[in-house]
């Protein structure tokens, strides 16, 4: 948990610092300070800043996941063994059942964690990858449940939805940070106003980003329930529940170090608490099982 929060804070520090440097070089910060706040122009600028990074991240998401996780992509016509053959057949079968227009790439990454994830910029350019730990600790029915959950993420368009939400959050962060910083800068001496504006912008960007990520995580938890429901329709409710129960028995093997793809993993929790829930992209496994049990 601490590692993920630290990584988030560091990432936002780098993003904010980059924005400050670029806007300073382009003269945006001084232009805003010297000419005042023009709401429509600032909103357009905030939209560009807010969505550019999110859309670029979505565009390279499949490639980035492969590089970060060291994913080996299985050749669908030339699997190396029965396990790879089984994965390809199950993913393709579930994808056809879900109505995906193009079969996702199927991959394996070397990790002791019992996990899997889906990513990609669209339903036509998606990836489903499982860990070697999952293949070692789960039986075939549980694996099918996990794969169905990931296919449901793709079919539901969750990668695009999460990106658009993040873009909206980034836009509000950029817009509000600059407006509030500009107002604060008017309450200090003129020679200090510009530096106060920059410092305030940096601080408020971090604060609003932290609040924004809570919104993103809360929405992500809702999407997990939808993916579980979709997985139950594709593979059957019992297989989905069986998969989650097997995850419960392997909580010690969850690795959160790759925060970039943690949102669309099958699970990312080790311990359940009020604090961990706020900063988690997934509901507790107990809550997810209870939800599935209520479905007819």
PDB file of C-alpha atoms in Angstrom:
ATOM      1  CA  UNK A   1       0.000   0.000   0.000  1.00  0.00           C
ATOM      2  CA  UNK A   2       2.711   2.483   1.012  1.00  0.00           C
ATOM      3  CA  UNK A   3       4.704   1.590  -2.100  1.00  0.00           C
ATOM      4  CA  UNK A   4       1.731   2.283  -4.363  1.00  0.00           C
ATOM      5  CA  UNK A   5       0.925   5.616  -2.686  1.00  0.00           C
ATOM      6  CA  UNK A   6       4.599   6.642  -2.804  1.00  0.00           C
ATOM      7  CA  UNK A   7       4.767   5.748  -6.490  1.00  0.00           C
ATOM      8  CA  UNK A   8       1.608   7.759  -7.158  1.00  0.00           C
ATOM      9  CA  UNK A   9       2.972  10.808  -5.320  1.00  0.00           C
ATOM     10  CA  UNK A  10       6.306  10.555  -7.127  1.00  0.00           C
ATOM     11  CA  UNK A  11       4.580  10.174 -10.502  1.00  0.00           C
ATOM     12  CA  UNK A  12       2.447  13.246  -9.900  1.00  0.00           C
ATOM     13  CA  UNK A  13       5.456  15.224  -8.713  1.00  0.00           C
ATOM     14  CA  UNK A  14       7.176  14.407 -11.993  1.00  0.00           C
ATOM     15  CA  UNK A  15       4.060  15.226 -14.030  1.00  0.00           C
ATOM     16  CA  UNK A  16       3.466  18.535 -12.250  1.00  0.00           C
ATOM     17  CA  UNK A  17       7.141  19.469 -12.479  1.00  0.00           C
ATOM     18  CA  UNK A  18       7.121  18.675 -16.205  1.00  0.00           C
ATOM     19  CA  UNK A  19       4.017  20.826 -16.743  1.00  0.00           C
ATOM     20  CA  UNK A  20       5.560  23.706 -14.792  1.00  0.00           C
ATOM     21  CA  UNK A  21       8.801  23.509 -16.772  1.00  0.00           C
ATOM     22  CA  UNK A  22       7.059  23.275 -20.157  1.00  0.00           C
ATOM     23  CA  UNK A  23       4.519  26.025 -19.434  1.00  0.00           C
ATOM     24  CA  UNK A  24       7.302  28.228 -18.065  1.00  0.00           C
ATOM     25  CA  UNK A  25       9.396  27.722 -21.191  1.00  0.00           C
ATOM     26  CA  UNK A  26       6.357  28.516 -23.343  1.00  0.00           C
ATOM     27  CA  UNK A  27       5.591  31.562 -21.233  1.00  0.00           C
ATOM     28  CA  UNK A  28       2.171  30.280 -20.160  1.00  0.00           C
ATOM     29  CA  UNK A  29       2.700  30.831 -16.428  1.00  0.00           C
ATOM     30  CA  UNK A  30       3.883  34.423 -16.836  1.00  0.00           C
ATOM     31  CA  UNK A  31       1.180  35.115 -19.417  1.00  0.00           C
ATOM     32  CA  UNK A  32      -1.524  33.973 -16.998  1.00  0.00           C
ATOM     33  CA  UNK A  33       0.021  35.914 -14.117  1.00  0.00           C
ATOM     34  CA  UNK A  34       0.540  39.135 -16.057  1.00  0.00           C
ATOM     35  CA  UNK A  35      -2.667  39.102 -18.109  1.00  0.00           C
ATOM     36  CA  UNK A  36      -5.069  37.645 -15.599  1.00  0.00           C
ATOM     37  CA  UNK A  37      -7.352  34.629 -15.791  1.00  0.00           C
ATOM     38  CA  UNK A  38      -9.405  34.214 -18.964  1.00  0.00           C
ATOM     39  CA  UNK A  39     -11.757  31.382 -18.061  1.00  0.00           C
ATOM     40  CA  UNK A  40     -12.571  30.087 -21.558  1.00  0.00           C
ATOM     41  CA  UNK A  41      -8.937  30.110 -22.728  1.00  0.00           C
ATOM     42  CA  UNK A  42      -7.736  28.524 -19.477  1.00  0.00           C
ATOM     43  CA  UNK A  43     -10.409  25.834 -19.703  1.00  0.00           C
ATOM     44  CA  UNK A  44      -9.332  24.942 -23.242  1.00  0.00           C
ATOM     45  CA  UNK A  45      -5.687  24.865 -22.131  1.00  0.00           C
ATOM     46  CA  UNK A  46      -6.636  22.663 -19.141  1.00  0.00           C
ATOM     47  CA  UNK A  47      -8.542  20.271 -21.403  1.00  0.00           C
ATOM     48  CA  UNK A  48      -5.516  19.906 -23.672  1.00  0.00           C
ATOM     49  CA  UNK A  49      -3.164  19.331 -20.731  1.00  0.00           C
ATOM     50  CA  UNK A  50      -5.637  17.042 -18.949  1.00  0.00           C
ATOM     51  CA  UNK A  51      -6.387  14.734 -21.852  1.00  0.00           C
ATOM     52  CA  UNK A  52      -3.081  14.685 -23.735  1.00  0.00           C
ATOM     53  CA  UNK A  53      -1.251  12.632 -21.123  1.00  0.00           C
ATOM     54  CA  UNK A  54      -4.191  10.292 -20.506  1.00  0.00           C
ATOM     55  CA  UNK A  55      -4.827   9.608 -24.183  1.00  0.00           C
ATOM     56  CA  UNK A  56      -1.128   9.061 -24.866  1.00  0.00           C
ATOM     57  CA  UNK A  57      -0.957   6.618 -21.941  1.00  0.00           C
ATOM     58  CA  UNK A  58      -3.958   4.753 -23.363  1.00  0.00           C
ATOM     59  CA  UNK A  59      -2.405   4.634 -26.828  1.00  0.00           C
ATOM     60  CA  UNK A  60       0.814   3.014 -25.573  1.00  0.00           C
ATOM     61  CA  UNK A  61      -0.837   0.997 -22.767  1.00  0.00           C
ATOM     62  CA  UNK A  62      -0.488  -2.423 -24.387  1.00  0.00           C
ATOM     63  CA  UNK A  63       3.119  -1.845 -25.416  1.00  0.00           C
ATOM     64  CA  UNK A  64       3.962  -0.345 -22.012  1.00  0.00           C
ATOM     65  CA  UNK A  65       2.423  -3.269 -20.121  1.00  0.00           C
ATOM     66  CA  UNK A  66       4.417  -5.744 -22.217  1.00  0.00           C
ATOM     67  CA  UNK A  67       7.643  -3.848 -21.510  1.00  0.00           C
ATOM     68  CA  UNK A  68       7.030  -3.205 -17.790  1.00  0.00           C
ATOM     69  CA  UNK A  69       5.815  -6.703 -16.987  1.00  0.00           C
ATOM     70  CA  UNK A  70       8.069  -8.573 -19.391  1.00  0.00           C
ATOM     71  CA  UNK A  71       5.067 -10.256 -21.013  1.00  0.00           C
ATOM     72  CA  UNK A  72       5.733 -13.117 -23.417  1.00  0.00           C
ATOM     73  CA  UNK A  73       3.111 -13.027 -26.190  1.00  0.00           C
ATOM     74  CA  UNK A  74       1.874 -16.481 -27.137  1.00  0.00           C
ATOM     75  CA  UNK A  75       1.742 -17.165 -30.858  1.00  0.00           C
ATOM     76  CA  UNK A  76      -1.876 -18.300 -31.338  1.00  0.00           C
ATOM     77  CA  UNK A  77      -0.972 -20.796 -34.067  1.00  0.00           C
ATOM     78  CA  UNK A  78       2.226 -22.007 -32.425  1.00  0.00           C
ATOM     79  CA  UNK A  79       1.805 -22.380 -28.641  1.00  0.00           C
ATOM     80  CA  UNK A  80       4.853 -23.919 -27.004  1.00  0.00           C
ATOM     81  CA  UNK A  81       2.975 -26.290 -24.686  1.00  0.00           C
ATOM     82  CA  UNK A  82      -0.459 -27.433 -23.510  1.00  0.00           C
ATOM     83  CA  UNK A  83      -0.784 -24.595 -20.992  1.00  0.00           C
ATOM     84  CA  UNK A  84      -0.298 -21.945 -23.664  1.00  0.00           C
ATOM     85  CA  UNK A  85      -2.713 -23.813 -25.930  1.00  0.00           C
ATOM     86  CA  UNK A  86      -5.286 -23.847 -23.134  1.00  0.00           C
ATOM     87  CA  UNK A  87      -4.890 -20.108 -22.494  1.00  0.00           C
ATOM     88  CA  UNK A  88      -5.271 -19.181 -26.152  1.00  0.00           C
ATOM     89  CA  UNK A  89      -8.333 -21.398 -26.608  1.00  0.00           C
ATOM     90  CA  UNK A  90     -10.046 -20.070 -23.483  1.00  0.00           C
ATOM     91  CA  UNK A  91      -9.303 -16.404 -24.190  1.00  0.00           C
ATOM     92  CA  UNK A  92     -10.420 -16.664 -27.805  1.00  0.00           C
ATOM     93  CA  UNK A  93     -13.526 -18.637 -26.861  1.00  0.00           C
ATOM     94  CA  UNK A  94     -14.527 -16.109 -24.187  1.00  0.00           C
ATOM     95  CA  UNK A  95     -13.719 -13.187 -26.499  1.00  0.00           C
ATOM     96  CA  UNK A  96     -15.990 -14.587 -29.233  1.00  0.00           C
ATOM     97  CA  UNK A  97     -18.731 -15.139 -26.671  1.00  0.00           C
ATOM     98  CA  UNK A  98     -18.317 -11.515 -25.525  1.00  0.00           C
ATOM     99  CA  UNK A  99     -18.569 -10.307 -29.133  1.00  0.00           C
ATOM    100  CA  UNK A 100     -15.102  -8.767 -29.371  1.00  0.00           C
ATOM    101  CA  UNK A 101     -14.307  -7.797 -32.981  1.00  0.00           C
ATOM    102  CA  UNK A 102     -10.654  -8.892 -32.766  1.00  0.00           C
ATOM    103  CA  UNK A 103      -9.146 -11.582 -30.556  1.00  0.00           C
ATOM    104  CA  UNK A 104      -6.931 -10.141 -27.784  1.00  0.00           C
ATOM    105  CA  UNK A 105      -3.256 -10.941 -27.636  1.00  0.00           C
ATOM    106  CA  UNK A 106      -2.580 -13.541 -24.953  1.00  0.00           C
ATOM    107  CA  UNK A 107       0.544 -13.395 -22.813  1.00  0.00           C
ATOM    108  CA  UNK A 108       2.332 -14.741 -19.754  1.00  0.00           C
ATOM    109  CA  UNK A 109       4.585 -12.768 -17.412  1.00  0.00           C
ATOM    110  CA  UNK A 110       7.074 -14.276 -15.009  1.00  0.00           C
ATOM    111  CA  UNK A 111       6.007 -13.433 -11.452  1.00  0.00           C
ATOM    112  CA  UNK A 112       5.164 -15.400  -8.290  1.00  0.00           C
ATOM    113  CA  UNK A 113       2.040 -13.265  -7.818  1.00  0.00           C
ATOM    114  CA  UNK A 114      -1.283 -14.945  -8.492  1.00  0.00           C
ATOM    115  CA  UNK A 115      -2.734 -12.372 -10.853  1.00  0.00           C
ATOM    116  CA  UNK A 116      -3.775 -11.407 -14.371  1.00  0.00           C
ATOM    117  CA  UNK A 117      -4.576  -8.184 -16.174  1.00  0.00           C
ATOM    118  CA  UNK A 118      -6.164  -6.754 -19.303  1.00  0.00           C
ATOM    119  CA  UNK A 119      -5.068  -3.617 -21.104  1.00  0.00           C
ATOM    120  CA  UNK A 120      -4.972  -1.956 -24.502  1.00  0.00           C
ATOM    121  CA  UNK A 121      -6.233   1.194 -26.226  1.00  0.00           C
ATOM    122  CA  UNK A 122      -9.346  -0.417 -27.717  1.00  0.00           C
ATOM    123  CA  UNK A 123     -11.306  -3.645 -28.141  1.00  0.00           C
ATOM    124  CA  UNK A 124      -9.345  -4.233 -31.342  1.00  0.00           C
ATOM    125  CA  UNK A 125      -5.915  -3.786 -29.734  1.00  0.00           C
ATOM    126  CA  UNK A 126      -6.194  -5.492 -26.364  1.00  0.00           C
ATOM    127  CA  UNK A 127      -4.050  -7.812 -24.283  1.00  0.00           C
ATOM    128  CA  UNK A 128      -4.840 -10.398 -21.621  1.00  0.00           C
ATOM    129  CA  UNK A 129      -1.862 -11.610 -19.594  1.00  0.00           C
ATOM    130  CA  UNK A 130      -1.556 -14.031 -16.682  1.00  0.00           C
ATOM    131  CA  UNK A 131       1.295 -14.569 -14.245  1.00  0.00           C
ATOM    132  CA  UNK A 132       3.266 -17.779 -13.923  1.00  0.00           C
ATOM    133  CA  UNK A 133       2.196 -17.757 -10.261  1.00  0.00           C
ATOM    134  CA  UNK A 134      -1.454 -17.879 -11.298  1.00  0.00           C
ATOM    135  CA  UNK A 135      -0.800 -20.829 -13.606  1.00  0.00           C
ATOM    136  CA  UNK A 136       0.981 -22.660 -10.794  1.00  0.00           C
ATOM    137  CA  UNK A 137      -1.579 -22.048  -8.025  1.00  0.00           C
ATOM    138  CA  UNK A 138      -4.943 -22.101  -9.830  1.00  0.00           C
ATOM    139  CA  UNK A 139      -6.850 -24.960 -11.392  1.00  0.00           C
ATOM    140  CA  UNK A 140      -8.326 -24.764 -14.879  1.00  0.00           C
ATOM    141  CA  UNK A 141     -11.813 -23.702 -13.780  1.00  0.00           C
ATOM    142  CA  UNK A 142     -10.429 -20.835 -11.690  1.00  0.00           C
ATOM    143  CA  UNK A 143      -8.192 -19.753 -14.575  1.00  0.00           C
ATOM    144  CA  UNK A 144     -11.229 -19.626 -16.835  1.00  0.00           C
ATOM    145  CA  UNK A 145     -13.025 -17.450 -14.300  1.00  0.00           C
ATOM    146  CA  UNK A 146     -10.064 -15.055 -14.161  1.00  0.00           C
ATOM    147  CA  UNK A 147      -9.835 -14.878 -17.952  1.00  0.00           C
ATOM    148  CA  UNK A 148     -13.570 -14.229 -18.209  1.00  0.00           C
ATOM    149  CA  UNK A 149     -13.210 -11.318 -15.764  1.00  0.00           C
ATOM    150  CA  UNK A 150     -10.443  -9.800 -17.895  1.00  0.00           C
ATOM    151  CA  UNK A 151     -12.372 -10.298 -21.139  1.00  0.00           C
ATOM    152  CA  UNK A 152     -15.333  -8.549 -19.495  1.00  0.00           C
ATOM    153  CA  UNK A 153     -13.078  -5.546 -18.760  1.00  0.00           C
ATOM    154  CA  UNK A 154     -12.257  -5.346 -22.476  1.00  0.00           C
ATOM    155  CA  UNK A 155     -15.848  -5.887 -23.607  1.00  0.00           C
ATOM    156  CA  UNK A 156     -17.048  -3.188 -21.174  1.00  0.00           C
ATOM    157  CA  UNK A 157     -14.520  -0.708 -22.589  1.00  0.00           C
ATOM    158  CA  UNK A 158     -13.059  -0.102 -19.142  1.00  0.00           C
ATOM    159  CA  UNK A 159      -9.639   0.973 -20.403  1.00  0.00           C
ATOM    160  CA  UNK A 160     -11.171   3.814 -22.435  1.00  0.00           C
ATOM    161  CA  UNK A 161     -13.654   4.729 -19.698  1.00  0.00           C
ATOM    162  CA  UNK A 162     -10.936   4.975 -17.049  1.00  0.00           C
ATOM    163  CA  UNK A 163      -8.808   7.079 -19.400  1.00  0.00           C
ATOM    164  CA  UNK A 164     -11.629   9.539 -20.064  1.00  0.00           C
ATOM    165  CA  UNK A 165     -12.347   9.813 -16.339  1.00  0.00           C
ATOM    166  CA  UNK A 166      -8.662  10.454 -15.634  1.00  0.00           C
ATOM    167  CA  UNK A 167      -8.635  13.105 -18.357  1.00  0.00           C
ATOM    168  CA  UNK A 168     -11.594  14.885 -16.772  1.00  0.00           C
ATOM    169  CA  UNK A 169      -9.929  14.733 -13.340  1.00  0.00           C
ATOM    170  CA  UNK A 170      -6.667  16.070 -14.802  1.00  0.00           C
ATOM    171  CA  UNK A 171      -8.561  18.924 -16.467  1.00  0.00           C
ATOM    172  CA  UNK A 172     -10.186  20.015 -13.216  1.00  0.00           C
ATOM    173  CA  UNK A 173      -6.867  19.683 -11.360  1.00  0.00           C
ATOM    174  CA  UNK A 174      -5.120  21.923 -13.887  1.00  0.00           C
ATOM    175  CA  UNK A 175      -7.948  24.460 -14.074  1.00  0.00           C
ATOM    176  CA  UNK A 176      -8.650  24.812 -10.340  1.00  0.00           C
ATOM    177  CA  UNK A 177      -4.961  24.836  -9.384  1.00  0.00           C
ATOM    178  CA  UNK A 178      -4.231  27.749 -11.702  1.00  0.00           C
ATOM    179  CA  UNK A 179      -7.339  29.752 -10.764  1.00  0.00           C
ATOM    180  CA  UNK A 180      -6.771  29.400  -7.001  1.00  0.00           C
ATOM    181  CA  UNK A 181      -3.043  30.070  -7.343  1.00  0.00           C
ATOM    182  CA  UNK A 182      -3.733  33.221  -9.347  1.00  0.00           C
ATOM    183  CA  UNK A 183      -6.130  34.484  -6.680  1.00  0.00           C
ATOM    184  CA  UNK A 184      -3.623  33.780  -3.887  1.00  0.00           C
ATOM    185  CA  UNK A 185      -0.843  35.553  -5.793  1.00  0.00           C
ATOM    186  CA  UNK A 186      -2.869  38.769  -5.689  1.00  0.00           C
ATOM    187  CA  UNK A 187      -2.654  38.905  -1.881  1.00  0.00           C
ATOM    188  CA  UNK A 188       1.160  39.222  -1.734  1.00  0.00           C
ATOM    189  CA  UNK A 189       3.637  41.896  -2.758  1.00  0.00           C
ATOM    190  CA  UNK A 190       4.022  42.315  -6.501  1.00  0.00           C
ATOM    191  CA  UNK A 191       7.655  41.176  -6.558  1.00  0.00           C
ATOM    192  CA  UNK A 192       6.660  37.888  -4.855  1.00  0.00           C
ATOM    193  CA  UNK A 193       3.444  37.283  -6.753  1.00  0.00           C
ATOM    194  CA  UNK A 194       4.846  35.156  -9.574  1.00  0.00           C
ATOM    195  CA  UNK A 195       6.854  32.826  -7.326  1.00  0.00           C
ATOM    196  CA  UNK A 196       3.872  32.495  -4.963  1.00  0.00           C
ATOM    197  CA  UNK A 197       1.754  31.613  -7.975  1.00  0.00           C
ATOM    198  CA  UNK A 198       4.159  28.844  -9.036  1.00  0.00           C
ATOM    199  CA  UNK A 199       4.484  27.391  -5.525  1.00  0.00           C
ATOM    200  CA  UNK A 200       0.719  27.504  -4.970  1.00  0.00           C
ATOM    201  CA  UNK A 201       0.117  25.876  -8.329  1.00  0.00           C
ATOM    202  CA  UNK A 202       2.521  23.070  -7.445  1.00  0.00           C
ATOM    203  CA  UNK A 203       0.930  22.476  -4.019  1.00  0.00           C
ATOM    204  CA  UNK A 204      -2.690  22.607  -5.196  1.00  0.00           C
ATOM    205  CA  UNK A 205      -1.915  20.356  -8.152  1.00  0.00           C
ATOM    206  CA  UNK A 206      -0.674  17.707  -5.739  1.00  0.00           C
ATOM    207  CA  UNK A 207      -3.615  18.120  -3.352  1.00  0.00           C
ATOM    208  CA  UNK A 208      -6.269  18.047  -6.074  1.00  0.00           C
ATOM    209  CA  UNK A 209      -4.518  15.119  -7.794  1.00  0.00           C
ATOM    210  CA  UNK A 210      -4.674  13.130  -4.577  1.00  0.00           C
ATOM    211  CA  UNK A 211      -8.381  13.907  -4.193  1.00  0.00           C
ATOM    212  CA  UNK A 212      -8.916  13.060  -7.847  1.00  0.00           C
ATOM    213  CA  UNK A 213      -7.246   9.683  -7.564  1.00  0.00           C
ATOM    214  CA  UNK A 214      -9.690   8.783  -4.793  1.00  0.00           C
ATOM    215  CA  UNK A 215     -12.503   9.404  -7.292  1.00  0.00           C
ATOM    216  CA  UNK A 216     -10.737   7.306  -9.938  1.00  0.00           C
ATOM    217  CA  UNK A 217     -10.154   4.451  -7.490  1.00  0.00           C
ATOM    218  CA  UNK A 218     -13.784   4.557  -6.311  1.00  0.00           C
ATOM    219  CA  UNK A 219     -14.981   4.333  -9.919  1.00  0.00           C
ATOM    220  CA  UNK A 220     -12.514   1.511 -10.568  1.00  0.00           C
ATOM    221  CA  UNK A 221     -14.008  -0.479  -7.700  1.00  0.00           C
ATOM    222  CA  UNK A 222     -17.432  -0.125  -9.329  1.00  0.00           C
ATOM    223  CA  UNK A 223     -16.039  -1.402 -12.625  1.00  0.00           C
ATOM    224  CA  UNK A 224     -14.656  -4.481 -10.863  1.00  0.00           C
ATOM    225  CA  UNK A 225     -18.163  -5.499  -9.853  1.00  0.00           C
ATOM    226  CA  UNK A 226     -19.257  -5.051 -13.473  1.00  0.00           C
ATOM    227  CA  UNK A 227     -16.320  -7.160 -14.699  1.00  0.00           C
ATOM    228  CA  UNK A 228     -17.154  -9.877 -12.157  1.00  0.00           C
ATOM    229  CA  UNK A 229     -20.760  -9.868 -13.378  1.00  0.00           C
ATOM    230  CA  UNK A 230     -19.590 -10.001 -16.993  1.00  0.00           C
ATOM    231  CA  UNK A 231     -17.172 -12.803 -16.143  1.00  0.00           C
ATOM    232  CA  UNK A 232     -19.994 -14.743 -14.504  1.00  0.00           C
ATOM    233  CA  UNK A 233     -22.069 -14.450 -17.679  1.00  0.00           C
ATOM    234  CA  UNK A 234     -19.191 -15.612 -19.856  1.00  0.00           C
ATOM    235  CA  UNK A 235     -17.786 -18.465 -17.774  1.00  0.00           C
ATOM    236  CA  UNK A 236     -20.546 -19.119 -15.271  1.00  0.00           C
ATOM    237  CA  UNK A 237     -21.152 -17.722 -11.799  1.00  0.00           C
ATOM    238  CA  UNK A 238     -19.646 -20.724 -10.013  1.00  0.00           C
ATOM    239  CA  UNK A 239     -16.359 -20.505 -11.919  1.00  0.00           C
ATOM    240  CA  UNK A 240     -16.141 -16.788 -11.160  1.00  0.00           C
ATOM    241  CA  UNK A 241     -16.753 -17.359  -7.445  1.00  0.00           C
ATOM    242  CA  UNK A 242     -14.311 -20.280  -7.480  1.00  0.00           C
ATOM    243  CA  UNK A 243     -11.636 -18.027  -9.009  1.00  0.00           C
ATOM    244  CA  UNK A 244     -12.119 -15.357  -6.330  1.00  0.00           C
ATOM    245  CA  UNK A 245     -11.985 -17.948  -3.558  1.00  0.00           C
ATOM    246  CA  UNK A 246      -8.718 -19.289  -4.899  1.00  0.00           C
ATOM    247  CA  UNK A 247      -7.428 -15.705  -4.932  1.00  0.00           C
ATOM    248  CA  UNK A 248      -8.391 -15.442  -1.260  1.00  0.00           C
ATOM    249  CA  UNK A 249      -6.124 -18.354  -0.457  1.00  0.00           C
ATOM    250  CA  UNK A 250      -3.204 -16.700  -2.252  1.00  0.00           C
ATOM    251  CA  UNK A 251      -3.349 -13.108  -0.950  1.00  0.00           C
ATOM    252  CA  UNK A 252       0.295 -13.275   0.081  1.00  0.00           C
ATOM    253  CA  UNK A 253       1.236 -13.570  -3.587  1.00  0.00           C
ATOM    254  CA  UNK A 254      -0.170 -10.240  -4.759  1.00  0.00           C
ATOM    255  CA  UNK A 255       2.435  -7.853  -6.147  1.00  0.00           C
ATOM    256  CA  UNK A 256       1.455  -4.152  -6.355  1.00  0.00           C
ATOM    257  CA  UNK A 257       4.800  -2.870  -7.619  1.00  0.00           C
ATOM    258  CA  UNK A 258       3.489  -2.397 -11.172  1.00  0.00           C
ATOM    259  CA  UNK A 259       0.961   0.367 -10.425  1.00  0.00           C
ATOM    260  CA  UNK A 260       0.634   1.210 -14.115  1.00  0.00           C
ATOM    261  CA  UNK A 261      -1.409  -1.936 -14.766  1.00  0.00           C
ATOM    262  CA  UNK A 262      -2.848  -2.591 -11.300  1.00  0.00           C
ATOM    263  CA  UNK A 263      -6.246  -1.085 -12.119  1.00  0.00           C
ATOM    264  CA  UNK A 264      -7.300  -3.842 -14.517  1.00  0.00           C
ATOM    265  CA  UNK A 265      -5.730  -6.749 -12.664  1.00  0.00           C
ATOM    266  CA  UNK A 266      -8.007  -9.425 -11.248  1.00  0.00           C
ATOM    267  CA  UNK A 267      -6.956  -8.383  -7.722  1.00  0.00           C
ATOM    268  CA  UNK A 268      -4.620  -5.947  -5.957  1.00  0.00           C
ATOM    269  CA  UNK A 269      -5.425  -6.293  -2.270  1.00  0.00           C
ATOM    270  CA  UNK A 270      -3.385  -7.985   0.417  1.00  0.00           C
ATOM    271  CA  UNK A 271      -5.212  -6.745   3.514  1.00  0.00           C
ATOM    272  CA  UNK A 272      -8.597  -5.119   3.860  1.00  0.00           C
ATOM    273  CA  UNK A 273      -9.023  -1.972   5.937  1.00  0.00           C
ATOM    274  CA  UNK A 274     -10.800   1.380   5.654  1.00  0.00           C
ATOM    275  CA  UNK A 275      -7.556   3.105   4.610  1.00  0.00           C
ATOM    276  CA  UNK A 276      -6.642   0.423   2.081  1.00  0.00           C
ATOM    277  CA  UNK A 277     -10.153   0.546   0.602  1.00  0.00           C
ATOM    278  CA  UNK A 278      -9.880   4.259  -0.189  1.00  0.00           C
ATOM    279  CA  UNK A 279      -6.571   3.721  -1.991  1.00  0.00           C
ATOM    280  CA  UNK A 280      -7.528   0.455  -3.665  1.00  0.00           C
ATOM    281  CA  UNK A 281      -8.690  -0.056  -7.229  1.00  0.00           C
ATOM    282  CA  UNK A 282     -10.562  -3.225  -6.193  1.00  0.00           C
ATOM    283  CA  UNK A 283     -13.239  -4.051  -3.610  1.00  0.00           C
ATOM    284  CA  UNK A 284     -12.389  -6.732  -1.076  1.00  0.00           C
ATOM    285  CA  UNK A 285     -12.658 -10.301  -2.319  1.00  0.00           C
ATOM    286  CA  UNK A 286     -15.284 -10.995   0.337  1.00  0.00           C
ATOM    287  CA  UNK A 287     -17.510  -8.207  -1.010  1.00  0.00           C
ATOM    288  CA  UNK A 288     -17.038  -9.382  -4.589  1.00  0.00           C
ATOM    289  CA  UNK A 289     -17.999 -12.955  -3.710  1.00  0.00           C
ATOM    290  CA  UNK A 290     -21.047 -11.746  -1.793  1.00  0.00           C
ATOM    291  CA  UNK A 291     -22.075  -9.652  -4.788  1.00  0.00           C
ATOM    292  CA  UNK A 292     -21.788 -12.599  -7.180  1.00  0.00           C
ATOM    293  CA  UNK A 293     -23.816 -14.782  -4.846  1.00  0.00           C
ATOM    294  CA  UNK A 294     -26.714 -12.334  -5.111  1.00  0.00           C
ATOM    295  CA  UNK A 295     -26.818 -12.628  -8.904  1.00  0.00           C
ATOM    296  CA  UNK A 296     -29.417 -14.903 -10.479  1.00  0.00           C
TER     297      UNK A 296
END
